[in-house]
Amino acid sequence: MSSVYGCVCFAIPSKLLRKCAEKAGSVDCQGLDSMAARLRTQRNAWAGPVHLPLLLAPAQPAPIKAAYRRAIFDAGSGTELPGKRVRNEGDKPVRDPAVNQAYDNTGITLDFYLKMFGRNSIDNRGMRVESAVHFGKNFSNAMWTGDQMIFGDGDQNVAGFTAALDIIAHELTHGVMQHLIPGGLGVVRVPVKDREFKEQTHALKGQSGALNESFSDIFGSIVKQWHGRQSVTQANWLLGEHLLAPEHGLAIRSLKDPGNRKLTWYEDDQFKSMDQYVDGADVHDSSGIPNHAFYLAAKKIGGFSWEKAGPIWYEAFEALKPKASFLDAAKATSRVAGVRFGIKSKEYKAVISAWQAVKVVT
């Protein structure tokens, strides 16, 4: 399944990295297109599935044993994968903080999906979840490759990623999505630009691709709130806080106010409603529309985002088709809210009004 999906999903959009590099006077931003091709080519030679990591915070209940298996590898600043195995499921912490953060934070996200949705690992079949830390030299990203998680240590523009719970949960959710919807939501084949690699790789395109990104943003935010026991009013709804160097901004995206550069970074141009939407836009920009719809619905429902709003979105997205539109998502979430709570409920009305507010429905 993962080989069919084949989408290399980066934590930080290449546009943002390029802008940061330009501002800092850096030479480049690690050639993400070439890296995607290399990762996909390497993946074809790997024997088994691979996956993710996450961050520490207030203690959660102990993981349910045997529900999942984790394995952490050290790439040693190289790009050969999987690297040296340094920690397995049940092993004691090691001296390397990145390894321990990857291990512990993987468990937080897996615990969330298990306890909230009864999901047994990424594929719901107990697959082993693997992560490679210290990938590349000054590699300024983290990514889901379709098979595993990979973490760079960052550079002068971007910090390391193993402590970023919401971003890691975002990436892991791409893995969940590839198993929820066969073929992937919004996944299309695109040519590889690196001459050394003749294969095609995959990318997210159109409104369906934006929905894929949005689903990951939403559940990345929910996992962070769940772990910190934050209500919808207590949460700041920012993704990727503290990853960027101070001169570049405060966060990667905001679900509460997409495109607000005072909250995120200096050239954030995420869309907030269909008034701004343009066909062919970057999926990280257009994902702001369904992101904001979820925020508005969750805020109006109140309480904790994982109790009602999150389950509505999870059940609705599971039923979407690979080429679903924003309108399809609006109809699906409204339908689920109506079935779960009734068409006269505040939950149903909150979902409807949220999609109206972002002008997906009238």
Tab-separated table of C-alpha atoms in Angstrom:
chain	number	residue	atom	x	y	z
A	1	MET	CA	0.000	0.000	0.000
A	2	SER	CA	2.677	2.490	0.999
A	3	SER	CA	4.663	1.922	-2.177
A	4	VAL	CA	1.584	2.700	-4.243
A	5	TYR	CA	0.992	5.915	-2.347
A	6	GLY	CA	4.600	7.069	-2.795
A	7	CYS	CA	4.018	10.676	-1.703
A	8	VAL	CA	6.954	12.383	0.008
A	9	CYS	CA	5.268	14.913	2.287
A	10	PHE	CA	7.574	17.560	3.744
A	11	ALA	CA	6.862	19.212	7.093
A	12	ILE	CA	7.857	22.684	5.911
A	13	PRO	CA	6.834	23.807	2.392
A	14	SER	CA	9.782	24.355	0.048
A	15	LYS	CA	8.579	27.916	-0.599
A	16	LEU	CA	9.009	28.833	3.057
A	17	LEU	CA	12.482	27.288	3.188
A	18	ARG	CA	13.547	29.145	0.053
A	19	LYS	CA	12.376	32.463	1.479
A	20	CYS	CA	14.209	31.806	4.746
A	21	ALA	CA	17.361	30.853	2.848
A	22	GLU	CA	17.174	33.993	0.723
A	23	LYS	CA	16.696	36.215	3.752
A	24	ALA	CA	19.557	34.556	5.614
A	25	GLY	CA	21.825	34.572	2.574
A	26	SER	CA	22.026	30.766	2.486
A	27	VAL	CA	23.072	28.983	-0.682
A	28	ASP	CA	20.031	26.726	-1.073
A	29	CYS	CA	17.372	24.830	0.804
A	30	GLN	CA	18.570	21.283	0.270
A	31	GLY	CA	17.039	20.569	-3.166
A	32	LEU	CA	13.740	19.127	-2.025
A	33	ASP	CA	12.661	17.864	-5.466
A	34	SER	CA	15.824	15.821	-5.847
A	35	MET	CA	15.550	14.590	-2.277
A	36	ALA	CA	12.002	13.388	-2.905
A	37	ALA	CA	13.212	11.398	-5.889
A	38	ARG	CA	16.100	9.892	-3.948
A	39	LEU	CA	13.863	8.914	-1.047
A	40	ARG	CA	11.369	7.208	-3.307
A	41	THR	CA	14.125	5.321	-5.118
A	42	GLN	CA	15.645	4.171	-1.835
A	43	ARG	CA	12.242	3.167	-0.547
A	44	ASN	CA	11.836	0.634	-3.320
A	45	ALA	CA	14.891	-1.202	-1.973
A	46	TRP	CA	13.781	-1.274	1.671
A	47	ALA	CA	12.368	-4.484	3.028
A	48	GLY	CA	9.762	-3.251	5.468
A	49	PRO	CA	7.439	-0.409	6.381
A	50	VAL	CA	8.696	2.608	8.313
A	51	HIS	CA	7.187	5.623	9.998
A	52	LEU	CA	7.380	8.363	12.723
A	53	PRO	CA	8.268	10.344	16.076
A	54	LEU	CA	6.952	13.069	18.574
A	55	LEU	CA	7.414	15.456	21.617
A	56	LEU	CA	7.384	15.421	25.414
A	57	ALA	CA	4.871	17.315	27.587
A	58	PRO	CA	2.504	16.605	30.489
A	59	ALA	CA	2.346	12.875	31.106
A	60	GLN	CA	-0.347	10.836	29.395
A	61	PRO	CA	-1.624	7.441	30.535
A	62	ALA	CA	0.770	4.578	29.785
A	63	PRO	CA	0.561	3.245	26.207
A	64	ILE	CA	-1.552	0.162	25.682
A	65	LYS	CA	1.011	-2.616	25.317
A	66	ALA	CA	1.393	-4.519	22.059
A	67	ALA	CA	-0.769	-1.987	20.221
A	68	TYR	CA	2.194	-0.787	18.187
A	69	ARG	CA	5.939	-1.201	17.758
A	70	ARG	CA	8.486	1.566	17.382
A	71	ALA	CA	12.032	1.507	16.069
A	72	ILE	CA	14.387	4.492	15.890
A	73	PHE	CA	17.386	4.644	13.556
A	74	ASP	CA	20.318	7.057	13.395
A	75	ALA	CA	21.197	8.168	9.863
A	76	GLY	CA	24.442	9.710	11.140
A	77	SER	CA	24.027	12.890	9.043
A	78	GLY	CA	23.932	10.744	5.930
A	79	THR	CA	21.120	9.930	3.508
A	80	GLU	CA	21.390	6.137	3.419
A	81	LEU	CA	18.354	4.602	5.061
A	82	PRO	CA	17.291	3.198	7.369
A	83	GLY	CA	20.564	3.854	9.237
A	84	LYS	CA	21.787	2.285	12.483
A	85	ARG	CA	19.077	0.954	14.758
A	86	VAL	CA	19.456	2.690	18.149
A	87	ARG	CA	16.230	2.056	20.066
A	88	ASN	CA	13.454	-0.528	19.822
A	89	GLU	CA	10.035	-0.807	21.408
A	90	GLY	CA	10.420	-1.184	25.167
A	91	ASP	CA	14.095	-0.183	25.284
A	92	LYS	CA	15.312	2.272	27.905
A	93	PRO	CA	16.153	5.869	26.892
A	94	VAL	CA	19.555	6.479	25.302
A	95	ARG	CA	21.920	9.442	25.580
A	96	ASP	CA	20.787	11.052	22.333
A	97	PRO	CA	17.808	13.427	23.037
A	98	ALA	CA	16.646	13.282	19.418
A	99	VAL	CA	16.274	9.505	19.612
A	100	ASN	CA	14.293	9.710	22.840
A	101	GLN	CA	12.063	12.524	21.578
A	102	ALA	CA	11.353	10.585	18.404
A	103	TYR	CA	10.500	7.468	20.387
A	104	ASP	CA	8.386	9.198	23.056
A	105	ASN	CA	6.572	11.495	20.680
A	106	THR	CA	5.743	8.695	18.308
A	107	GLY	CA	3.950	7.074	21.186
A	108	ILE	CA	1.880	10.178	21.886
A	109	THR	CA	0.437	10.262	18.387
A	110	LEU	CA	-0.092	6.512	18.231
A	111	ASP	CA	-1.767	6.612	21.646
A	112	PHE	CA	-4.069	9.354	20.408
A	113	TYR	CA	-5.244	7.388	17.381
A	114	LEU	CA	-5.585	4.215	19.443
A	115	LYS	CA	-7.531	5.741	22.315
A	116	MET	CA	-9.673	8.136	20.298
A	117	PHE	CA	-10.443	5.963	17.269
A	118	GLY	CA	-9.330	2.457	18.202
A	119	ARG	CA	-6.731	2.657	15.453
A	120	ASN	CA	-3.956	0.063	15.770
A	121	SER	CA	-0.914	1.912	14.416
A	122	ILE	CA	-0.761	3.826	11.134
A	123	ASP	CA	-2.344	1.139	8.983
A	124	ASN	CA	-4.755	-0.103	11.686
A	125	ARG	CA	-3.008	-3.483	11.460
A	126	GLY	CA	-0.231	-2.932	13.989
A	127	MET	CA	2.528	-2.043	11.542
A	128	ARG	CA	5.932	-1.217	12.999
A	129	VAL	CA	6.556	2.517	13.091
A	130	GLU	CA	10.111	3.492	12.239
A	131	SER	CA	11.937	6.817	12.222
A	132	ALA	CA	15.366	7.959	11.136
A	133	VAL	CA	16.896	10.870	13.074
A	134	HIS	CA	19.944	12.980	12.089
A	135	PHE	CA	19.079	12.608	8.417
A	136	GLY	CA	21.355	14.601	6.115
A	137	LYS	CA	23.788	17.347	6.960
A	138	ASN	CA	21.897	20.409	8.228
A	139	PHE	CA	18.779	19.025	6.559
A	140	SER	CA	16.027	21.511	7.362
A	141	ASN	CA	12.927	19.388	7.205
A	142	ALA	CA	11.055	16.349	8.397
A	143	MET	CA	8.945	14.188	6.155
A	144	TRP	CA	6.661	11.263	5.681
A	145	THR	CA	7.997	9.258	2.739
A	146	GLY	CA	5.026	6.964	2.287
A	147	ASP	CA	6.827	4.373	4.412
A	148	GLN	CA	8.538	6.148	7.300
A	149	MET	CA	9.426	9.367	9.086
A	150	ILE	CA	12.739	11.110	8.521
A	151	PHE	CA	14.085	13.952	10.675
A	152	GLY	CA	16.725	16.500	9.829
A	153	ASP	CA	18.619	18.435	12.489
A	154	GLY	CA	17.880	21.816	10.900
A	155	ASP	CA	20.229	24.718	10.281
A	156	GLN	CA	20.502	28.402	11.151
A	157	ASN	CA	16.995	29.006	9.770
A	158	VAL	CA	15.046	26.032	11.107
A	159	ALA	CA	15.440	24.066	14.353
A	160	GLY	CA	15.472	20.274	14.695
A	161	PHE	CA	12.135	18.496	14.369
A	162	THR	CA	12.022	15.666	16.877
A	163	ALA	CA	10.550	17.959	19.548
A	164	ALA	CA	7.768	19.376	17.345
A	165	LEU	CA	4.734	17.296	18.348
A	166	ASP	CA	2.179	18.973	16.106
A	167	ILE	CA	4.373	18.845	12.999
A	168	ILE	CA	5.255	15.199	13.594
A	169	ALA	CA	1.620	14.316	14.218
A	170	HIS	CA	0.824	16.167	10.982
A	171	GLU	CA	3.284	14.020	9.060
A	172	LEU	CA	2.131	10.794	10.679
A	173	THR	CA	-1.432	11.685	9.765
A	174	HIS	CA	-0.381	11.643	6.109
A	175	GLY	CA	0.389	7.993	6.775
A	176	VAL	CA	-3.009	7.463	8.356
A	177	MET	CA	-4.659	9.144	5.370
A	178	GLN	CA	-2.949	6.899	2.838
A	179	HIS	CA	-4.545	3.909	4.550
A	180	LEU	CA	-7.932	5.573	5.066
A	181	ILE	CA	-8.389	6.352	1.369
A	182	PRO	CA	-6.885	3.828	-1.088
A	183	GLY	CA	-4.734	5.647	-3.613
A	184	GLY	CA	-4.497	8.706	-1.377
A	185	LEU	CA	-6.548	11.884	-1.127
A	186	GLY	CA	-5.387	14.302	-3.813
A	187	VAL	CA	-2.276	12.310	-4.758
A	188	VAL	CA	-1.120	12.676	-8.375
A	189	ARG	CA	1.933	11.515	-10.294
A	190	VAL	CA	4.482	14.152	-11.249
A	191	PRO	CA	7.782	13.876	-13.153
A	192	VAL	CA	11.040	13.884	-11.220
A	193	LYS	CA	13.266	16.849	-12.137
A	194	ASP	CA	16.525	15.174	-11.120
A	195	ARG	CA	18.089	13.607	-14.244
A	196	GLU	CA	19.675	10.908	-12.142
A	197	PHE	CA	16.247	9.517	-11.295
A	198	LYS	CA	13.941	8.628	-14.162
A	199	GLU	CA	10.980	7.471	-12.084
A	200	GLN	CA	7.910	9.486	-11.317
A	201	THR	CA	7.130	10.586	-7.804
A	202	HIS	CA	3.878	11.790	-6.287
A	203	ALA	CA	2.563	15.095	-5.008
A	204	LEU	CA	-0.632	16.570	-3.602
A	205	LYS	CA	-2.658	18.703	-6.007
A	206	GLY	CA	-5.940	20.608	-6.198
A	207	GLN	CA	-8.645	20.882	-3.588
A	208	SER	CA	-8.329	17.188	-2.747
A	209	GLY	CA	-4.613	17.645	-2.095
A	210	ALA	CA	-5.398	20.678	0.052
A	211	LEU	CA	-7.871	18.540	2.016
A	212	ASN	CA	-5.102	15.998	2.581
A	213	GLU	CA	-2.851	18.729	3.986
A	214	SER	CA	-5.720	20.147	6.003
A	215	PHE	CA	-6.553	16.781	7.566
A	216	SER	CA	-2.932	16.539	8.710
A	217	ASP	CA	-2.922	20.111	10.012
A	218	ILE	CA	-6.160	19.555	11.894
A	219	PHE	CA	-5.049	16.357	13.575
A	220	GLY	CA	-1.576	17.711	14.210
A	221	SER	CA	-3.258	20.512	16.151
A	222	ILE	CA	-5.685	18.142	17.884
A	223	VAL	CA	-2.886	15.830	19.030
A	224	LYS	CA	-1.018	18.796	20.531
A	225	GLN	CA	-4.185	19.936	22.306
A	226	TRP	CA	-4.970	16.406	23.497
A	227	HIS	CA	-1.490	15.956	24.879
A	228	GLY	CA	-1.606	19.297	26.685
A	229	ARG	CA	-5.252	18.898	27.766
A	230	GLN	CA	-6.105	22.223	26.123
A	231	SER	CA	-9.669	23.273	25.358
A	232	VAL	CA	-10.516	24.949	22.068
A	233	THR	CA	-10.288	28.333	23.798
A	234	GLN	CA	-6.994	27.579	25.541
A	235	ALA	CA	-5.253	26.352	22.378
A	236	ASN	CA	-3.454	28.871	20.161
A	237	TRP	CA	-4.079	26.786	16.987
A	238	LEU	CA	-0.558	27.385	15.663
A	239	LEU	CA	1.464	24.692	13.915
A	240	GLY	CA	5.227	24.516	14.022
A	241	GLU	CA	5.864	26.973	16.817
A	242	HIS	CA	9.525	27.580	17.649
A	243	LEU	CA	10.787	25.796	14.527
A	244	LEU	CA	11.762	28.955	12.679
A	245	ALA	CA	14.599	31.197	13.752
A	246	PRO	CA	13.158	34.356	15.411
A	247	GLU	CA	13.943	36.560	12.417
A	248	HIS	CA	11.745	34.392	10.197
A	249	GLY	CA	8.585	34.186	12.283
A	250	LEU	CA	6.686	32.502	15.095
A	251	ALA	CA	5.036	29.489	13.434
A	252	ILE	CA	4.404	27.722	10.135
A	253	ARG	CA	0.601	28.035	9.953
A	254	SER	CA	-2.435	29.171	11.938
A	255	LEU	CA	-5.809	27.439	11.846
A	256	LYS	CA	-7.389	30.244	13.832
A	257	ASP	CA	-6.334	32.963	11.395
A	258	PRO	CA	-4.740	31.577	8.202
A	259	GLY	CA	-2.413	34.034	6.495
A	260	ASN	CA	-1.950	36.274	9.544
A	261	ARG	CA	1.759	37.022	9.244
A	262	LYS	CA	1.917	38.452	12.750
A	263	LEU	CA	1.093	34.975	14.050
A	264	THR	CA	3.125	32.904	11.588
A	265	TRP	CA	5.904	34.004	9.205
A	266	TYR	CA	6.606	37.088	7.167
A	267	GLU	CA	5.309	35.883	3.778
A	268	ASP	CA	2.512	33.559	4.872
A	269	ASP	CA	-0.192	33.713	2.194
A	270	GLN	CA	-2.544	30.939	3.257
A	271	PHE	CA	-6.128	31.409	2.114
A	272	LYS	CA	-8.828	31.951	4.716
A	273	SER	CA	-11.913	31.724	2.510
A	274	MET	CA	-12.965	30.943	-1.057
A	275	ASP	CA	-12.745	34.652	-1.854
A	276	GLN	CA	-8.972	34.127	-2.060
A	277	TYR	CA	-8.940	30.718	-3.708
A	278	VAL	CA	-7.153	30.269	-7.038
A	279	ASP	CA	-7.147	27.064	-9.076
A	280	GLY	CA	-3.739	25.455	-9.094
A	281	ALA	CA	-2.627	27.127	-5.878
A	282	ASP	CA	-0.105	25.433	-3.608
A	283	VAL	CA	-1.974	22.954	-1.406
A	284	HIS	CA	-0.320	24.432	1.696
A	285	ASP	CA	-1.955	27.768	0.824
A	286	SER	CA	-5.435	26.534	-0.086
A	287	SER	CA	-5.537	24.162	2.895
A	288	GLY	CA	-6.119	27.234	5.029
A	289	ILE	CA	-9.773	27.240	3.929
A	290	PRO	CA	-10.775	23.815	5.331
A	291	ASN	CA	-8.386	24.415	8.257
A	292	HIS	CA	-10.297	27.521	9.224
A	293	ALA	CA	-13.623	25.767	8.760
A	294	PHE	CA	-12.564	23.156	11.300
A	295	TYR	CA	-11.362	25.793	13.747
A	296	LEU	CA	-14.676	27.680	13.490
A	297	ALA	CA	-16.708	24.499	13.977
A	298	ALA	CA	-14.615	23.333	16.935
A	299	LYS	CA	-14.737	26.760	18.562
A	300	LYS	CA	-18.505	26.962	18.226
A	301	ILE	CA	-19.006	23.425	19.550
A	302	GLY	CA	-16.710	24.218	22.474
A	303	GLY	CA	-14.989	21.941	24.955
A	304	PHE	CA	-12.133	19.808	23.633
A	305	SER	CA	-11.488	19.462	19.895
A	306	TRP	CA	-10.933	15.707	20.128
A	307	GLU	CA	-14.312	14.984	21.717
A	308	LYS	CA	-16.753	16.009	18.988
A	309	ALA	CA	-15.269	18.081	16.144
A	310	GLY	CA	-12.309	15.736	15.617
A	311	PRO	CA	-14.409	12.553	15.382
A	312	ILE	CA	-16.776	14.274	12.941
A	313	TRP	CA	-13.864	15.132	10.633
A	314	TYR	CA	-12.245	11.712	10.996
A	315	GLU	CA	-15.400	9.805	10.094
A	316	ALA	CA	-16.283	12.179	7.260
A	317	PHE	CA	-12.844	12.168	5.637
A	318	GLU	CA	-12.670	8.391	5.778
A	319	ALA	CA	-15.636	8.356	3.376
A	320	LEU	CA	-14.188	10.846	0.855
A	321	LYS	CA	-13.067	9.894	-2.643
A	322	PRO	CA	-9.484	10.522	-3.859
A	323	LYS	CA	-10.545	13.581	-5.891
A	324	ALA	CA	-12.901	15.085	-3.310
A	325	SER	CA	-13.508	18.843	-3.339
A	326	PHE	CA	-13.996	21.291	-0.484
A	327	LEU	CA	-17.742	21.042	-1.116
A	328	ASP	CA	-17.558	17.259	-0.809
A	329	ALA	CA	-15.809	17.666	2.549
A	330	ALA	CA	-18.428	20.177	3.686
A	331	LYS	CA	-21.245	17.803	2.772
A	332	ALA	CA	-19.517	14.823	4.400
A	333	THR	CA	-18.774	16.574	7.696
A	334	SER	CA	-22.283	18.029	7.826
A	335	ARG	CA	-23.799	14.628	7.171
A	336	VAL	CA	-21.742	12.977	9.921
A	337	ALA	CA	-22.588	15.760	12.377
A	338	GLY	CA	-26.280	15.356	11.563
A	339	VAL	CA	-26.208	11.583	12.041
A	340	ARG	CA	-24.170	11.757	15.244
A	341	PHE	CA	-25.940	14.638	16.950
A	342	GLY	CA	-29.113	15.432	14.976
A	343	ILE	CA	-29.852	18.216	12.506
A	344	LYS	CA	-31.153	20.463	15.283
A	345	SER	CA	-28.016	20.095	17.380
A	346	LYS	CA	-25.433	22.814	17.993
A	347	GLU	CA	-22.806	20.475	16.550
A	348	TYR	CA	-24.594	20.208	13.202
A	349	LYS	CA	-25.258	23.929	13.085
A	350	ALA	CA	-21.622	24.659	13.975
A	351	VAL	CA	-20.349	22.576	11.065
A	352	ILE	CA	-22.767	24.152	8.593
A	353	SER	CA	-21.984	27.710	9.717
A	354	ALA	CA	-18.237	27.043	9.589
A	355	TRP	CA	-18.315	26.029	5.919
A	356	GLN	CA	-20.583	28.986	5.218
A	357	ALA	CA	-18.130	31.339	6.902
A	358	VAL	CA	-15.290	30.241	4.595
A	359	LYS	CA	-17.737	30.474	1.669
A	360	VAL	CA	-17.486	26.856	0.540
A	361	VAL	CA	-21.281	26.656	0.891
A	362	THR	CA	-23.820	29.454	0.814
